[in-house]
Amino acid sequence: MTTPRVRAETAFGCLALAALGLSACGPTPPAKPEKPSVATSAADVGGMAALISAARKEGGLNTIALPRDWADYGGLIDGFEKKYGIKVTVSNPNGHSEDEVSAVARSGSRPDAPDVVDVGDTFARAASEQKLLAPYKVTEYDAIPSSQKDPRARWYNNYGGYISIGCDARRVRPCPQTFAELLSPEYRGKVALEGNPTRSGTAFASVYAAALANNGSFDNIQPGLDFFAKLNRIGNLNPVPSTSATVDNGRTPIAINWDYVNLGYTDQLRGKGVDWQVSIPFDGSFAQYYAQAVNKNAPHPAAARLWEEYLFSPEGQNLRLRGYARPVLMAAMAKNGTLDKAAAAKLPTVEGTPEFPTDAQLEKARKAVDQSWPKAVPGESPPGREVPTGRPEF
């Protein structure tokens, strides 16, 4: 009988206070909206409408290392600007994760500091440890697989893809489809990486894929290093880092890159007469994601958070898909009916169920590449775009 009496007394007390015009009982009044710079969700600033309004007042968004032909960043930037009337500035568009994190650390609270970053999750973790990132839960945070996000919401993976081999069929016949075929004499001086694997995640992932193709494992990347050492020794490795420009002008007739980048080149250069063919090597299938994060000292804190909301919205995720990248929310969108099925049907088919390295395996592999690449391929090629990323689930 004790519990009912306590409840009755509590109710009586609330009624008595109400009669006196007081409000000590009942629902807690809504908290005063937070400033965007400390908001950990849209609700903190009063909801999405309030966040949009604050972002529009700021009027701009500073980004870094976002090439327009990378995972449809061109479409995403145009879509964001059109939808919200906010100008997006891109500095160092061909930079890489190391450049992004360094820029955030170096710029402090300057007005030209990057508001957001797009980095491999290894670098996102490092930036978190340096306390450079702001925790912020996008609306779809709970739908992101747990292995694809920081539990404190300081970063979360957004899109991913598979390592592939792109080939200019006008200049190369036949086009290689496996790592083993890249060792053939007819490909002398033709096989290019996206950059140096000690700094470029794309190139790092290419070494990992080559390791898997040569009896290596997630615990043993050395066979990949040995493969590129041999490729270099026989003269097949091209020292020029591949870009859309080098593919267009024929300087890199064979390019190892993410499938969404190579497939994007196919569409981009078809009108210029380039017959760019893309294969995902079955002997070394390797896939990963890229992470998004907000700079703790973002000069446009509301726009930074709104940008993340846009990237994880159905519109943003489908734009990734139309750029041949696999959105992290692909499975969730397929279930709720928001997935662009036509775009999804254009993704290349990959045989088997993919497996992915753990964080410890990635770190071990990174150290091995850092130590051994200069010996395997003497002479540092210009840096590429990214660094190792996290484990995909698609």
CSV table of N, CA and C in Angstrom, one decimal, residues 237-298:
chain,number,residue,atom,x,y,z
A,237,LEU,N,55.5,-0.4,-63.2
A,237,LEU,CA,54.9,0.7,-62.3
A,237,LEU,C,55.2,2.1,-62.9
A,238,ASN,N,54.2,2.8,-63.1
A,238,ASN,CA,54.3,4.2,-63.6
A,238,ASN,C,54.4,5.1,-62.4
A,239,PRO,N,55.4,6.0,-62.3
A,239,PRO,CA,55.5,6.9,-61.2
A,239,PRO,C,54.6,8.0,-61.1
A,240,VAL,N,53.8,8.3,-62.2
A,240,VAL,CA,52.9,9.4,-62.2
A,240,VAL,C,51.6,9.0,-61.5
A,241,PRO,N,51.2,9.8,-60.4
A,241,PRO,CA,49.9,9.5,-59.7
A,241,PRO,C,48.7,9.7,-60.7
A,242,SER,N,47.8,8.8,-60.7
A,242,SER,CA,46.7,8.9,-61.6
A,242,SER,C,45.6,9.9,-61.1
A,243,THR,N,45.1,10.7,-62.0
A,243,THR,CA,44.0,11.7,-61.8
A,243,THR,C,43.2,11.6,-63.0
A,244,SER,N,42.1,12.3,-63.0
A,244,SER,CA,41.2,12.4,-64.2
A,244,SER,C,42.0,13.0,-65.3
A,245,ALA,N,42.9,14.0,-65.0
A,245,ALA,CA,43.7,14.6,-66.1
A,245,ALA,C,44.7,13.7,-66.7
A,246,THR,N,45.3,12.9,-65.9
A,246,THR,CA,46.3,12.0,-66.5
A,246,THR,C,45.7,10.8,-67.2
A,247,VAL,N,44.5,10.4,-66.8
A,247,VAL,CA,43.7,9.4,-67.5
A,247,VAL,C,43.3,10.0,-68.8
A,248,ASP,N,42.8,11.2,-68.8
A,248,ASP,CA,42.3,11.9,-70.0
A,248,ASP,C,43.5,12.0,-71.1
A,249,ASN,N,44.7,12.4,-70.6
A,249,ASN,CA,45.7,12.7,-71.6
A,249,ASN,C,46.6,11.4,-71.8
A,250,GLY,N,46.3,10.3,-71.2
A,250,GLY,CA,46.9,9.1,-71.5
A,250,GLY,C,48.2,8.8,-70.7
A,251,ARG,N,48.6,9.7,-69.8
A,251,ARG,CA,49.8,9.5,-69.0
A,251,ARG,C,49.7,8.3,-68.1
A,252,THR,N,48.5,7.9,-67.7
A,252,THR,CA,48.3,6.8,-66.8
A,252,THR,C,47.2,5.9,-67.4
A,253,PRO,N,47.6,5.1,-68.4
A,253,PRO,CA,46.6,4.3,-69.1
A,253,PRO,C,46.0,3.1,-68.3
A,254,ILE,N,46.7,2.7,-67.2
A,254,ILE,CA,46.1,1.8,-66.3
A,254,ILE,C,46.2,2.4,-64.9
A,255,ALA,N,45.1,2.5,-64.2
A,255,ALA,CA,45.1,3.1,-62.9
A,255,ALA,C,44.4,2.3,-61.8
A,256,ILE,N,45.0,2.0,-60.7
A,256,ILE,CA,44.4,1.3,-59.6
A,256,ILE,C,43.8,2.4,-58.7
A,257,ASN,N,42.5,2.3,-58.5
A,257,ASN,CA,41.8,3.3,-57.7
A,257,ASN,C,40.5,2.7,-57.2
A,258,TRP,N,39.7,3.5,-56.4
A,258,TRP,CA,38.4,3.0,-56.0
A,258,TRP,C,37.5,2.9,-57.2
A,259,ASP,N,36.6,1.9,-57.1
A,259,ASP,CA,35.7,1.7,-58.2
A,259,ASP,C,34.8,2.9,-58.5
A,260,TYR,N,34.4,3.7,-57.5
A,260,TYR,CA,33.6,4.8,-57.8
A,260,TYR,C,34.3,5.9,-58.5
A,261,VAL,N,35.6,6.0,-58.3
A,261,VAL,CA,36.5,7.0,-59.0
A,261,VAL,C,36.7,6.5,-60.4
A,262,ASN,N,37.1,5.3,-60.6
A,262,ASN,CA,37.3,4.8,-62.0
A,262,ASN,C,36.0,4.8,-62.8
A,263,LEU,N,34.9,4.4,-62.2
A,263,LEU,CA,33.6,4.4,-62.9
A,263,LEU,C,33.2,5.8,-63.2
A,264,GLY,N,33.5,6.8,-62.3
A,264,GLY,CA,33.2,8.2,-62.6
A,264,GLY,C,34.0,8.7,-63.8
A,265,TYR,N,35.3,8.2,-64.0
A,265,TYR,CA,36.1,8.6,-65.1
A,265,TYR,C,35.4,8.0,-66.4
A,266,THR,N,34.9,6.8,-66.3
A,266,THR,CA,34.2,6.3,-67.5
A,266,THR,C,33.1,7.2,-68.0
A,267,ASP,N,32.3,7.7,-67.1
A,267,ASP,CA,31.2,8.6,-67.5
A,267,ASP,C,31.8,10.0,-68.0
A,268,GLN,N,32.7,10.5,-67.2
A,268,GLN,CA,33.3,11.8,-67.4
A,268,GLN,C,34.0,11.9,-68.7
A,269,LEU,N,34.7,10.9,-69.1
A,269,LEU,CA,35.6,11.0,-70.3
A,269,LEU,C,35.1,10.3,-71.5
A,270,ARG,N,33.9,9.7,-71.4
A,270,ARG,CA,33.3,9.1,-72.6
A,270,ARG,C,33.1,10.1,-73.8
A,271,GLY,N,32.7,11.3,-73.4
A,271,GLY,CA,32.5,12.3,-74.5
A,271,GLY,C,33.7,12.8,-75.1
A,272,LYS,N,34.9,12.5,-74.5
A,272,LYS,CA,36.2,12.9,-75.0
A,272,LYS,C,36.8,11.7,-75.8
A,273,GLY,N,36.1,10.7,-76.0
A,273,GLY,CA,36.6,9.5,-76.8
A,273,GLY,C,37.5,8.6,-76.0
A,274,VAL,N,37.5,8.7,-74.7
A,274,VAL,CA,38.3,7.7,-73.8
A,274,VAL,C,37.4,6.5,-73.5
A,275,ASP,N,37.9,5.4,-73.9
A,275,ASP,CA,37.1,4.1,-73.6
A,275,ASP,C,37.7,3.5,-72.3
A,276,TRP,N,37.3,4.0,-71.2
A,276,TRP,CA,37.8,3.7,-69.9
A,276,TRP,C,37.0,2.5,-69.3
A,277,GLN,N,37.7,1.4,-69.2
A,277,GLN,CA,37.1,0.1,-68.7
A,277,GLN,C,37.5,-0.2,-67.3
A,278,VAL,N,36.6,-0.7,-66.5
A,278,VAL,CA,36.8,-0.9,-65.0
A,278,VAL,C,36.6,-2.3,-64.6
A,279,SER,N,37.5,-2.9,-63.8
A,279,SER,CA,37.3,-4.2,-63.3
A,279,SER,C,37.7,-4.2,-61.8
A,280,ILE,N,36.9,-5.0,-61.0
A,280,ILE,CA,37.3,-5.2,-59.6
A,280,ILE,C,38.0,-6.5,-59.6
A,281,PRO,N,39.3,-6.6,-59.3
A,281,PRO,CA,40.1,-7.8,-59.4
A,281,PRO,C,39.6,-8.9,-58.4
A,282,PHE,N,39.2,-10.0,-58.9
A,282,PHE,CA,38.7,-11.1,-58.1
A,282,PHE,C,39.7,-11.7,-57.2
A,283,ASP,N,41.0,-11.5,-57.6
A,283,ASP,CA,42.1,-12.1,-56.8
A,283,ASP,C,42.5,-11.2,-55.7
A,284,GLY,N,42.0,-10.0,-55.6
A,284,GLY,CA,42.4,-9.1,-54.5
A,284,GLY,C,41.2,-8.1,-54.2
A,285,SER,N,40.1,-8.6,-53.7
A,285,SER,CA,38.9,-7.7,-53.5
A,285,SER,C,39.1,-7.1,-52.1
A,286,PHE,N,39.1,-5.7,-52.1
A,286,PHE,CA,39.3,-5.0,-50.9
A,286,PHE,C,38.4,-3.7,-50.9
A,287,ALA,N,37.7,-3.5,-49.8
A,287,ALA,CA,36.7,-2.4,-49.7
A,287,ALA,C,36.8,-1.6,-48.4
A,288,GLN,N,36.6,-0.3,-48.4
A,288,GLN,CA,36.6,0.5,-47.2
A,288,GLN,C,35.7,1.7,-47.4
A,289,TYR,N,35.5,2.4,-46.2
A,289,TYR,CA,34.7,3.6,-46.2
A,289,TYR,C,35.5,4.9,-45.9
A,290,TYR,N,34.9,6.0,-46.0
A,290,TYR,CA,35.5,7.3,-45.6
A,290,TYR,C,34.5,8.0,-44.6
A,291,ALA,N,35.1,8.7,-43.7
A,291,ALA,CA,34.4,9.3,-42.5
A,291,ALA,C,34.2,10.8,-42.7
A,292,GLN,N,33.2,11.3,-42.0
A,292,GLN,CA,32.9,12.7,-42.0
A,292,GLN,C,33.1,13.2,-40.5
A,293,ALA,N,33.4,14.5,-40.3
A,293,ALA,CA,33.6,15.0,-39.0
A,293,ALA,C,33.5,16.5,-39.1
A,294,VAL,N,33.1,17.1,-37.9
A,294,VAL,CA,33.0,18.6,-37.8
A,294,VAL,C,34.2,19.1,-37.0
A,295,ASN,N,34.8,20.1,-37.5
A,295,ASN,CA,35.9,20.8,-36.7
A,295,ASN,C,35.4,21.4,-35.5
A,296,LYS,N,36.0,21.1,-34.3
A,296,LYS,CA,35.6,21.7,-33.1
A,296,LYS,C,35.6,23.2,-33.1
A,297,ASN,N,36.5,23.8,-33.9
A,297,ASN,CA,36.5,25.3,-34.0
A,297,ASN,C,36.0,25.8,-35.3
A,298,ALA,N,35.0,25.1,-35.9
A,298,ALA,CA,34.5,25.5,-37.2
A,298,ALA,C,34.0,26.9,-37.2
